Short mmCIF file of C-alpha atoms and ligand atoms in Angstrom, two decimals:
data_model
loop_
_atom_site.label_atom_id
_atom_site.label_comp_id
_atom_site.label_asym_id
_atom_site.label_seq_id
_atom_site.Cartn_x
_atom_site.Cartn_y
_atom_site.Cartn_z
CA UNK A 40 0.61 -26.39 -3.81
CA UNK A 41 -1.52 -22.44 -3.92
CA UNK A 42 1.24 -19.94 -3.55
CA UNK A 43 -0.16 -16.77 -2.39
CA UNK A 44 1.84 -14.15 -3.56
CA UNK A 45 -0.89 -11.03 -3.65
CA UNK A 46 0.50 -9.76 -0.02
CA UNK A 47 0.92 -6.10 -1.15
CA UNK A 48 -3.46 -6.30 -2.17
CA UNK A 49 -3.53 -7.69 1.21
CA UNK A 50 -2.41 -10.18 3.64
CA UNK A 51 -4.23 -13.48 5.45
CA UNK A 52 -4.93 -12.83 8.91
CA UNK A 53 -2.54 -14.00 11.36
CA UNK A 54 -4.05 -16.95 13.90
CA UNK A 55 -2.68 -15.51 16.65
CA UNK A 56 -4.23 -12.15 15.77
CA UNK A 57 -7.94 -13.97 15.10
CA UNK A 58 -7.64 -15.54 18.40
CA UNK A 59 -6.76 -12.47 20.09
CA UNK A 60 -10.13 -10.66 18.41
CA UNK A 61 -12.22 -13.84 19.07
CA UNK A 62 -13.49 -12.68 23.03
CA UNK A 63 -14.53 -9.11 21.97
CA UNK A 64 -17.77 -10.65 19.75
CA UNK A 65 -19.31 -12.78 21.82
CA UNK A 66 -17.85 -12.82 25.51
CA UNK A 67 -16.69 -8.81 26.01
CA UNK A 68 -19.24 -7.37 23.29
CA UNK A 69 -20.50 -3.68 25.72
CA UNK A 70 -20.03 -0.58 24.04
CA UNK A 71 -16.97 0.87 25.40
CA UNK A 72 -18.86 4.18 25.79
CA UNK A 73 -21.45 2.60 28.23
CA UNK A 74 -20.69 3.07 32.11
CA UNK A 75 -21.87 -0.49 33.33
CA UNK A 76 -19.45 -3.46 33.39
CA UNK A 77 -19.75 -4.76 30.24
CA UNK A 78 -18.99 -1.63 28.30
CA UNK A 79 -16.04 -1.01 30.70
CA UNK A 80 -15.03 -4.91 30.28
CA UNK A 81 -13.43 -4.32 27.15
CA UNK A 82 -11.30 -1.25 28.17
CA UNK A 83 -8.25 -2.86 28.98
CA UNK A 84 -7.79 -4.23 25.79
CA UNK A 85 -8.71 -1.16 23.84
CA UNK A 86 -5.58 0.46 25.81
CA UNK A 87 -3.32 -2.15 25.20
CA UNK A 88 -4.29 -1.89 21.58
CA UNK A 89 -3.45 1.58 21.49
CA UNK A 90 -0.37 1.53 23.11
CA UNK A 91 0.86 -1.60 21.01
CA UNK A 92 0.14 0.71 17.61
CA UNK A 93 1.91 3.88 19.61
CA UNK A 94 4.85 1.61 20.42
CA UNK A 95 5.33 0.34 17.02
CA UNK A 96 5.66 3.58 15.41
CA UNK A 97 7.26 5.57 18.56
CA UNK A 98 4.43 8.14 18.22
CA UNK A 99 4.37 10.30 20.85
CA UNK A 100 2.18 10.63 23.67
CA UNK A 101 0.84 14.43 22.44
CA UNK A 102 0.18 13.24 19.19
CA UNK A 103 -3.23 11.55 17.86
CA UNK A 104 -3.66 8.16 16.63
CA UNK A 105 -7.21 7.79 15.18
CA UNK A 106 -8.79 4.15 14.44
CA UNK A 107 -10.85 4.25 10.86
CA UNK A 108 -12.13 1.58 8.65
CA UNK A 109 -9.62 1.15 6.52
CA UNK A 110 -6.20 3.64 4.90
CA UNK A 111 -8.61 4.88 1.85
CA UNK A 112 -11.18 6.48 4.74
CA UNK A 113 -7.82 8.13 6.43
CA UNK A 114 -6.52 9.09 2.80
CA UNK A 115 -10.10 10.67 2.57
CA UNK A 116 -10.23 12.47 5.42
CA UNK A 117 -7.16 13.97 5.65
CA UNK A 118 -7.68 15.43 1.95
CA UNK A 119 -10.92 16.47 2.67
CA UNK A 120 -10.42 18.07 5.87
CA UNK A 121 -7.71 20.07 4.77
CA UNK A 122 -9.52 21.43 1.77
CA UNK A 123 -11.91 22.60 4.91
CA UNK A 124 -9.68 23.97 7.37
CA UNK A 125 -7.21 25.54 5.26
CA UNK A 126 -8.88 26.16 1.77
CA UNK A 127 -12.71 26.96 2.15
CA UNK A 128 -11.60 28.49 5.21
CA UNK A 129 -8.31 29.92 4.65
CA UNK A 130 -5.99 31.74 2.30
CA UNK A 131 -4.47 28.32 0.88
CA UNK A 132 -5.56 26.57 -2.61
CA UNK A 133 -2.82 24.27 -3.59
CA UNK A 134 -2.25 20.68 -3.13
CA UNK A 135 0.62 18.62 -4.39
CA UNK A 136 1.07 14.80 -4.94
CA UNK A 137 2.41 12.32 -6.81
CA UNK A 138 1.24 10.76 -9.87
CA UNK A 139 2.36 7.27 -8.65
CA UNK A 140 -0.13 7.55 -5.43
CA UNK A 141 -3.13 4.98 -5.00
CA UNK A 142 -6.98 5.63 -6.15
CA UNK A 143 -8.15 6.71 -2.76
CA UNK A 144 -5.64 9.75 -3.10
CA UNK A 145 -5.95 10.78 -6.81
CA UNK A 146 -9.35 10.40 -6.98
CA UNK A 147 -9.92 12.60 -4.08
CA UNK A 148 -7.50 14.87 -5.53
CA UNK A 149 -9.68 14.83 -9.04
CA UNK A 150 -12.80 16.03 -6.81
CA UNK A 151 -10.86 18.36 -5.26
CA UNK A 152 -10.15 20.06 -8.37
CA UNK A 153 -13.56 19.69 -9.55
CA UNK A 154 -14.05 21.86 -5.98
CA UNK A 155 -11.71 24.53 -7.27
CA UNK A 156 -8.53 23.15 -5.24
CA UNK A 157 -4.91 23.47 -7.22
CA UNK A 158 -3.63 19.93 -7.33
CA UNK A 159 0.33 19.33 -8.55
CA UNK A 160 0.71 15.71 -9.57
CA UNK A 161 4.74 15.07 -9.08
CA UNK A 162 6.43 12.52 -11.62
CA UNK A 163 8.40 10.01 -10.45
CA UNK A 164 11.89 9.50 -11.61
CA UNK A 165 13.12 6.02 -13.70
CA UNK A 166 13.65 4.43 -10.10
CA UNK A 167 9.65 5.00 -9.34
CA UNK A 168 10.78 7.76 -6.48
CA UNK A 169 9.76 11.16 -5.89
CA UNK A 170 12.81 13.53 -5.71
CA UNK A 171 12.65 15.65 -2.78
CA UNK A 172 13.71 18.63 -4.50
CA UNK A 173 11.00 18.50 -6.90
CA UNK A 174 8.69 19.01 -4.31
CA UNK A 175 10.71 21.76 -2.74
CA UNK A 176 10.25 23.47 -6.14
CA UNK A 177 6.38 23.40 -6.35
CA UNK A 178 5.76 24.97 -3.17
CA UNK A 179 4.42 28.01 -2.99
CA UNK A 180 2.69 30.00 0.01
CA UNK A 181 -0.55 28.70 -1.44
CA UNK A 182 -0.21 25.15 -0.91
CA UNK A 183 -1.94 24.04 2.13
CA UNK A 184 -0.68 19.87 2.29
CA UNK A 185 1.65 17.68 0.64
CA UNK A 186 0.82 14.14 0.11
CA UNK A 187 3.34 11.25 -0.54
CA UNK A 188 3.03 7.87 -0.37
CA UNK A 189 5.99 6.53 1.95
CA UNK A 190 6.30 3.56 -0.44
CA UNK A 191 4.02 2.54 -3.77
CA UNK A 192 1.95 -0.26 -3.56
CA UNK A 193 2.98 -0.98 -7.13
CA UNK A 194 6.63 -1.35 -7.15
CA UNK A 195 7.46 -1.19 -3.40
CA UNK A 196 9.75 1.68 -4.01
CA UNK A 197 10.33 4.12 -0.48
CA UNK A 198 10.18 7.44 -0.87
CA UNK A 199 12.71 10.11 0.73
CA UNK A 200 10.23 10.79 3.35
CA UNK A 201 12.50 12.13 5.74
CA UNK A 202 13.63 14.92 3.57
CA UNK A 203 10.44 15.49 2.38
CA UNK A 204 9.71 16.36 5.71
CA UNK A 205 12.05 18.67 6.57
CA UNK A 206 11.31 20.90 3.71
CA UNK A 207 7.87 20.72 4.65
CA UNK A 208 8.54 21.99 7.96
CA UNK A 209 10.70 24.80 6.71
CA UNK A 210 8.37 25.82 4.56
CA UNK A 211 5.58 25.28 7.07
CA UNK A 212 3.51 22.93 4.82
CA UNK A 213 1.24 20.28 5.99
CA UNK A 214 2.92 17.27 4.94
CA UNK A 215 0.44 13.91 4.95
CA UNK A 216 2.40 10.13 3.69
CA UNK A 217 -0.01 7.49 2.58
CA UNK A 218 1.97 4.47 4.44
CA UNK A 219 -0.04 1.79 4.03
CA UNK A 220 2.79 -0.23 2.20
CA UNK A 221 5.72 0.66 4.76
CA UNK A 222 3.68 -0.10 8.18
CA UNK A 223 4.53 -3.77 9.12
CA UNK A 224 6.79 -3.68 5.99
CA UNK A 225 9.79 -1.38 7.05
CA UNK A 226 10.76 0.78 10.42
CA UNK A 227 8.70 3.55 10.74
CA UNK A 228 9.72 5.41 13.64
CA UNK A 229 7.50 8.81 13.79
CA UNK A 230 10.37 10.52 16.09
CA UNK A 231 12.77 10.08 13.48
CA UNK A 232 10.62 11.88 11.04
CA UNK A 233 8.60 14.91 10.23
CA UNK A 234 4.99 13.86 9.25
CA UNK A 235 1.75 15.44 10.21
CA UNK A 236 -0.27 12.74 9.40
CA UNK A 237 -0.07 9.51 8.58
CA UNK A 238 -2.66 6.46 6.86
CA UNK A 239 -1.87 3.13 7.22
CA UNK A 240 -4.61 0.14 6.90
CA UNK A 241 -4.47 -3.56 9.54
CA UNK A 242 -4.95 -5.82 6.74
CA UNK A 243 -1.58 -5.28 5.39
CA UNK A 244 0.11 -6.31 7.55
CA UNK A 245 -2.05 -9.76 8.81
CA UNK A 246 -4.66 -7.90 10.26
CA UNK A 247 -8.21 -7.99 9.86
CA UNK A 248 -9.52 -5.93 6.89
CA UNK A 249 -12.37 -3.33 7.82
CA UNK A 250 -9.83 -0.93 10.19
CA UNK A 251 -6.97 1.52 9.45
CA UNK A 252 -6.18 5.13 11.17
CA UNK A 253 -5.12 8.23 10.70
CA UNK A 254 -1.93 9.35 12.91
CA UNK A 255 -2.16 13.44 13.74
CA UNK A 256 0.69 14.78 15.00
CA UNK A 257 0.76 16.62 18.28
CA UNK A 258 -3.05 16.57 18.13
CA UNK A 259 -3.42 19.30 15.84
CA UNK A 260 -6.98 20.11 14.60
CA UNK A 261 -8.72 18.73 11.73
CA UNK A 262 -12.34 18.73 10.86
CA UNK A 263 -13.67 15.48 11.46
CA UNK A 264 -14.72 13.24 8.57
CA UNK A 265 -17.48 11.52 10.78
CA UNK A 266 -19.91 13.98 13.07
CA UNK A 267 -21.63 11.92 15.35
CA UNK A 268 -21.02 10.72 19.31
CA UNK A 269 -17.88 11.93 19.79
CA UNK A 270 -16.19 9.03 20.30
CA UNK A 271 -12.26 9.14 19.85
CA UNK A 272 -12.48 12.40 20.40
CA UNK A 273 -14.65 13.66 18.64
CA UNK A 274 -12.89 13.13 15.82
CA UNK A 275 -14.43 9.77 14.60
CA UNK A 276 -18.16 9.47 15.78
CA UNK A 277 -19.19 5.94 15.86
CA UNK A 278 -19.21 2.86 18.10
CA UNK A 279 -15.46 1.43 18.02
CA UNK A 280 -14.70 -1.44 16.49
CA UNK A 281 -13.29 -3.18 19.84
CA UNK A 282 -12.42 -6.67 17.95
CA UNK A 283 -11.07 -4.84 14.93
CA UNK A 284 -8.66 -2.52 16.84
CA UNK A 285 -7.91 -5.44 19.43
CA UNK A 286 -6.59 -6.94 15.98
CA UNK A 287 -5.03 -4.07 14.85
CA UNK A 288 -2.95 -3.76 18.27
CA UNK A 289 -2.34 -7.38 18.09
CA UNK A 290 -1.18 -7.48 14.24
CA UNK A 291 0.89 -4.19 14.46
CA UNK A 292 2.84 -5.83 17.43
CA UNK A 293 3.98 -9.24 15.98
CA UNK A 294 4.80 -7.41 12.46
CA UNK A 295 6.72 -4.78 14.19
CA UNK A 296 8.52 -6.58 17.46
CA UNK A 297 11.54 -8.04 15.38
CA UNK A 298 11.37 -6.24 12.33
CA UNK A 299 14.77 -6.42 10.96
CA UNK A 300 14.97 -9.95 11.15
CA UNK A 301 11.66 -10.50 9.56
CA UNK A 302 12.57 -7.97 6.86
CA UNK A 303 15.64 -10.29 6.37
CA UNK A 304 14.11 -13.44 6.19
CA UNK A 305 11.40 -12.22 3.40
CA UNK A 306 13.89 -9.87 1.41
CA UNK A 307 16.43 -13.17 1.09
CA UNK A 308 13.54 -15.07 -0.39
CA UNK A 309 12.41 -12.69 -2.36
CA UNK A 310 15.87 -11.90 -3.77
CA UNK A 311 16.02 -15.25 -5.12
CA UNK A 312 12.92 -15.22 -6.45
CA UNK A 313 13.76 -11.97 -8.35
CA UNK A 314 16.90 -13.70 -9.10
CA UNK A 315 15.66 -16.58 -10.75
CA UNK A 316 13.01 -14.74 -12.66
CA UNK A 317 15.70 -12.18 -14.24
CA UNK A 318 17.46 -15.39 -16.13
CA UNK A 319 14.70 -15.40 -18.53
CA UNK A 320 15.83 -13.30 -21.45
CA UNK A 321 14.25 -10.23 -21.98
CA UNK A 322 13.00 -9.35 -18.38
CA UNK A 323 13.47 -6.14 -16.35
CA UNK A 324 12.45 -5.37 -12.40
CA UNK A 325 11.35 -1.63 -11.39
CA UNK A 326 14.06 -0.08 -8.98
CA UNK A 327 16.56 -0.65 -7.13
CA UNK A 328 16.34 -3.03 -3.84
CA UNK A 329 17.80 -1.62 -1.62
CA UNK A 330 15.20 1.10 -1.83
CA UNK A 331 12.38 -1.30 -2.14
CA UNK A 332 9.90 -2.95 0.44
CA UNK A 333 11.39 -5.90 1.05
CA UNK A 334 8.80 -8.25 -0.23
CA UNK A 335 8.20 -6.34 -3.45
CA UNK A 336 8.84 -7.51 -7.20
CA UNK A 337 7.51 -5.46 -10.55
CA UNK A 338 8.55 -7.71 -13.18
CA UNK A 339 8.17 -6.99 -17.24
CA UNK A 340 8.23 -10.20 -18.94
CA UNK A 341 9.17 -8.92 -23.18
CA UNK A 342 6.64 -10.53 -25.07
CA UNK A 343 3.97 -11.63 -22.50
CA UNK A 344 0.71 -9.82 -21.56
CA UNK A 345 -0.18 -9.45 -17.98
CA UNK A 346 -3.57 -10.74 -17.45
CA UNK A 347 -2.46 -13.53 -19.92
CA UNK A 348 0.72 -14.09 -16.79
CA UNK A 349 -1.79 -13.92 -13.99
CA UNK A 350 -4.48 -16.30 -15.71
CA UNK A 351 -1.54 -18.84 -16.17
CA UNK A 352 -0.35 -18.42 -12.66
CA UNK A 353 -3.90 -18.43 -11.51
CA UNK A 354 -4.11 -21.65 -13.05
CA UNK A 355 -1.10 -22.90 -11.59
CA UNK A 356 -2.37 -22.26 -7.89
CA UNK A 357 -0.52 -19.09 -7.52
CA UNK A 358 -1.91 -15.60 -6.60
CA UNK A 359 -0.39 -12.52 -7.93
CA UNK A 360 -1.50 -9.11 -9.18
CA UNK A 361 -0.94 -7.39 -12.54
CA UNK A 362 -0.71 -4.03 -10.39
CA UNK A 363 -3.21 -2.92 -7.53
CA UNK A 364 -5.99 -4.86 -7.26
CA UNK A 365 -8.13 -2.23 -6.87
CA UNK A 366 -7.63 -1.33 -10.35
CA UNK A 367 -7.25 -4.51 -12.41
CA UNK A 368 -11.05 -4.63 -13.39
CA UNK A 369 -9.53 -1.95 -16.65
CA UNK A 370 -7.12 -3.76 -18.32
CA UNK A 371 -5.20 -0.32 -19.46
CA UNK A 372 -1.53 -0.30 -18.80
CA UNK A 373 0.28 -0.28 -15.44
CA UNK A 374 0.21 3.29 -15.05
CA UNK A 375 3.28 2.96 -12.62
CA UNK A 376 5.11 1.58 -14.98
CA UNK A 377 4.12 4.30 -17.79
CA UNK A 378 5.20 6.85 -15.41
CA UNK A 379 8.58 5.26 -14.84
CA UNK A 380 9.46 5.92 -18.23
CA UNK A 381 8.70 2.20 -19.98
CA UNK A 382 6.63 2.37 -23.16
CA UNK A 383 3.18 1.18 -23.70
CA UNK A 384 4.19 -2.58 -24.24
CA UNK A 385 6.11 -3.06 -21.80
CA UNK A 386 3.66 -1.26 -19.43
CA UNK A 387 0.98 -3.99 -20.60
CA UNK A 388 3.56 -6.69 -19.12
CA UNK A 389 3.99 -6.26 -15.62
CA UNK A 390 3.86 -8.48 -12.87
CA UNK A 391 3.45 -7.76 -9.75
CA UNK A 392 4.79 -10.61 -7.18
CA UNK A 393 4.75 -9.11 -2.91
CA UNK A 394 6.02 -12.04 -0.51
CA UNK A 395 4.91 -12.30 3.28
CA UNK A 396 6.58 -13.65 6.32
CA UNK A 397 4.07 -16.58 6.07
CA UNK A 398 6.27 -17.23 2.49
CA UNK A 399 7.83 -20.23 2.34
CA UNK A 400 11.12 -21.36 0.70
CA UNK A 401 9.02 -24.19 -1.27
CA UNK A 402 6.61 -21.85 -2.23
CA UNK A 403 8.85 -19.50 -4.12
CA UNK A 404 10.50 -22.63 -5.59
CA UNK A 405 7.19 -23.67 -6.88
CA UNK A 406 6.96 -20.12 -8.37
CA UNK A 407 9.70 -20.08 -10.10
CA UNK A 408 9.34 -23.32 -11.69
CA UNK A 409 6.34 -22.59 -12.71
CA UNK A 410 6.33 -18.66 -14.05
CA UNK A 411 9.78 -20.25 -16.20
CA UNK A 412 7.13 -22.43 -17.82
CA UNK A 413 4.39 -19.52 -17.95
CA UNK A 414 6.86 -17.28 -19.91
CA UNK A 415 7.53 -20.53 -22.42
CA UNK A 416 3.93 -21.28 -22.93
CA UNK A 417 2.80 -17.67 -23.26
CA UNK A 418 5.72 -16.56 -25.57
CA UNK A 419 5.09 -19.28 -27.93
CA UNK A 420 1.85 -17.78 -28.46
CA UNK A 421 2.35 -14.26 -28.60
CA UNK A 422 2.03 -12.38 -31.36
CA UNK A 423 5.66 -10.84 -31.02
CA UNK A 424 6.66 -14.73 -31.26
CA UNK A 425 4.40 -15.44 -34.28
CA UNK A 426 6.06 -12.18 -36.09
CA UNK A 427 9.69 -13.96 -35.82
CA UNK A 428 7.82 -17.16 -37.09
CA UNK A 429 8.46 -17.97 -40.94
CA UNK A 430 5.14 -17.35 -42.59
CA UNK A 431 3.52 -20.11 -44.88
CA UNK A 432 1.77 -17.43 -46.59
CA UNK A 433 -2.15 -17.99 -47.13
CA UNK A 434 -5.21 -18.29 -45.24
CA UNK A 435 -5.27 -20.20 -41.74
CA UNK A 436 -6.92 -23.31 -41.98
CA UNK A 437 -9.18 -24.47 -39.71
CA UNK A 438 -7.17 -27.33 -38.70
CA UNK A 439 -4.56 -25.03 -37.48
CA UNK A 440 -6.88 -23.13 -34.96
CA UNK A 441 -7.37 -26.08 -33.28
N1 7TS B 618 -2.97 3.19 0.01
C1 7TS B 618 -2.12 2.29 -0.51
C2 7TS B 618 -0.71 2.68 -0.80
C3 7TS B 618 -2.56 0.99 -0.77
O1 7TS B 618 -1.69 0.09 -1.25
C4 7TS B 618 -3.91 0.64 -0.51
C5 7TS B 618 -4.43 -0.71 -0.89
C6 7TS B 618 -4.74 1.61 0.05
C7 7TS B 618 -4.26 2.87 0.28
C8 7TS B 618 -6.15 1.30 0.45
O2 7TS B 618 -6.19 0.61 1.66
P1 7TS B 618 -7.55 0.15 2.33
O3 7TS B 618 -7.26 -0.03 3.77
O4 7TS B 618 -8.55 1.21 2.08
O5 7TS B 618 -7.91 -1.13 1.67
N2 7TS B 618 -3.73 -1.27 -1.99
C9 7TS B 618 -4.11 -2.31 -2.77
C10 7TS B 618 -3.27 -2.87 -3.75
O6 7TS B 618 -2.14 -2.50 -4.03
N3 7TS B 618 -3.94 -3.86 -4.35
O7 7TS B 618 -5.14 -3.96 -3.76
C11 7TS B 618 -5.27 -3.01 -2.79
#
């Protein structure tokens, strides 16, 4: 059995959503900016495409909905044009965000500073969340954008986005989520809430990797990322991606359509996975889930290294991440969990397990069967075991290397 269980690094493309792509490479392949028939020949599916993404997140009709190449170009531009508009060219200099967001945010952030820009880096509190208030308290009339993620990549936790962006628009500061993890995951309904931009990325949620956007409220300017021939716009210069977005329309639809009862279905199996993995003594999950993504499980397994976990699991057929993937090439702690308040060792132990709807109930059985026998193996030859070992005293032999 190969249990992939990586969903939250990304997710396998849905069939239905390759087939859907498959005309636009070969058969329907005009660039949609040329006049003759087969540029025009792929309009009606670009239009579908948009309206499926507008429908799934009740965007409105004024408001923008840009196609990129993936969320970390969207996190990216929306940064960087702001520092633009509003800082180089206005009165602002302040930027706040959390200290929980992913690479493509903080690192941008980081350069931003290097450019001069005021960056606030918000904690997060023992549950992994951002407390609305805080970020009521660090805004000044300086600070041109707030960014926070909708929910973390590394523990699934959701933000209070909604009152996050009320005080935003009281205060009358940009307010920008990174929702790559809650798009496809959880309703996000863009009528319900006050965001001026949004990024969220197709391959999480069994699209095609290689396309994202950038949602812009009610249009509103920003200075464009890509110059070029003003397509979209004029605010993304370059050829579209017709098979890409086709997916993206496609993908966005089928995650979207019946949400609640796909949410269900994943956060019941993932419950009992979570379950099952808490017997084990000396084993802790990050936050609370009823505030989590439903597919999400941070797991700290006493005793047991992470990469250790994940090259036993590996072995075992089963995919899973020690924290974003983008990051595991360091093997430093999980800086998630550092910032949720557990010490160094513990932040060296977690586990990082996100479910799909492709899931199934033998898979997670599999799982736990085999991460019960992981945790055996891998404790017996910890050092944190060996220390509760009585000691013989005297050299190791060589015999007892082997
Ligand atoms: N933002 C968040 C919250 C993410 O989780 C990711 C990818 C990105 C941005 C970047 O998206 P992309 O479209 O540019 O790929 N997150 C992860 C992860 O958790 N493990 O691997 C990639």
């Amino acid at each position: 059995m190969q249990v992939y269980l990586d969903n939250n690094a990304t997710t396998m493309t849905d069939p239905l959503v390759v087939e859907a792509m498959q005309p636009f490479f070969s058969e329907i392949y005009g660039n949609p900016n040329s006049l003759h028939k087969y540029g025009t020949a792929s309009h009606p599916a670009l239009s579908r495409a948009i309206d499926q993404v507008y429908n799934a997140l009740n965007a409105s009709d004024n408001d923008d909905i840009v196609f990129t190449s993936c969320a970390t170009e969207s996190n990216n531009w929306v940064l960087k044009s702001v520092f633009t508009d509003y800082i180089v060219n206005g009165e602002k200099d302040h930027i706040i965000t959390s200290e929980v967001e992913h690479p493509s945010i903080l690192s941008t952030c980081q350069w931003l500073e290097e450019e001069g820009v005021k960056v606030t880096y918000l904690p997060v509190n023992e549950q992994g969340v951002v407390d609305a208030n805080i970020v009521s308290s660090f805004i000044t009339e300086k600070t041109a954008l707030v960014s926070i993620m909708w929910a973390s990549n590394e523990t699934g936790m959701i933000n209070p986005i909604k009152e996050i962006g009320e005080i935003c628009k009281e205060k009358g500061v940009l307010f920008h989520s990174d929702a790559v993890q809650a798009v496809g995951k959880i309703p996000v309904n863009l009528k319900d809430v006050h965001v001026d931009f949004i990024s969220f990325s197709a391959h999480k949620f069994h699209g095609p990797k290689g396309v994202g956007a950038l949602y812009i409220k009610d249009s509103q300017p920003l200075t464009p990322l890509f110059h070029g021939g003003e397509q979209m716009g004029g605010r993304r210069s370059g050829t579209l991606n017709v098979p890409y977005i086709v997916g993206m329309g496609k993908a966005i639809e089928l995650a979207t359509s019946d949400i609640q009862s796909t949410m269900a279905k994943i956060r019941s199996k993932r419950d009992h996975l979570e379950d099952e993995l808490l017997k084990l003594s000396d084993t802790f999950t990050i936050g609370d889930r009823t505030n989590r993504t439903p597919n999400t499980i941070l797991i700290s397994i006493k005793g047991v290294e992470g990469e250790g976990m994940l090259w036993d699991l590996n072995n075992g057929q089963i995919g899973a991440s020690t924290g974003s993937a983008c990051a595991s090439e360091d093997l430093e702690a999980n800086t998630v969990m550092m910032a949720v308040g557990a010490d160094n060792e513990l932040a060296h132990t977690g586990i990082r397990l996100s479910l799909s709807r492709f899931t199934t109930d033998e898979e997670v059985e599999y799982t736990i069967n085999h991460f019960k026998k992981a945790v055996e193996r891998l404790r017996a030859i910890s050092s944190s075991f060996a220390k509760q070992q009585p000691t013989k005293g005297g050299e190791v032999t060589e015999a007892e290397l082997h």
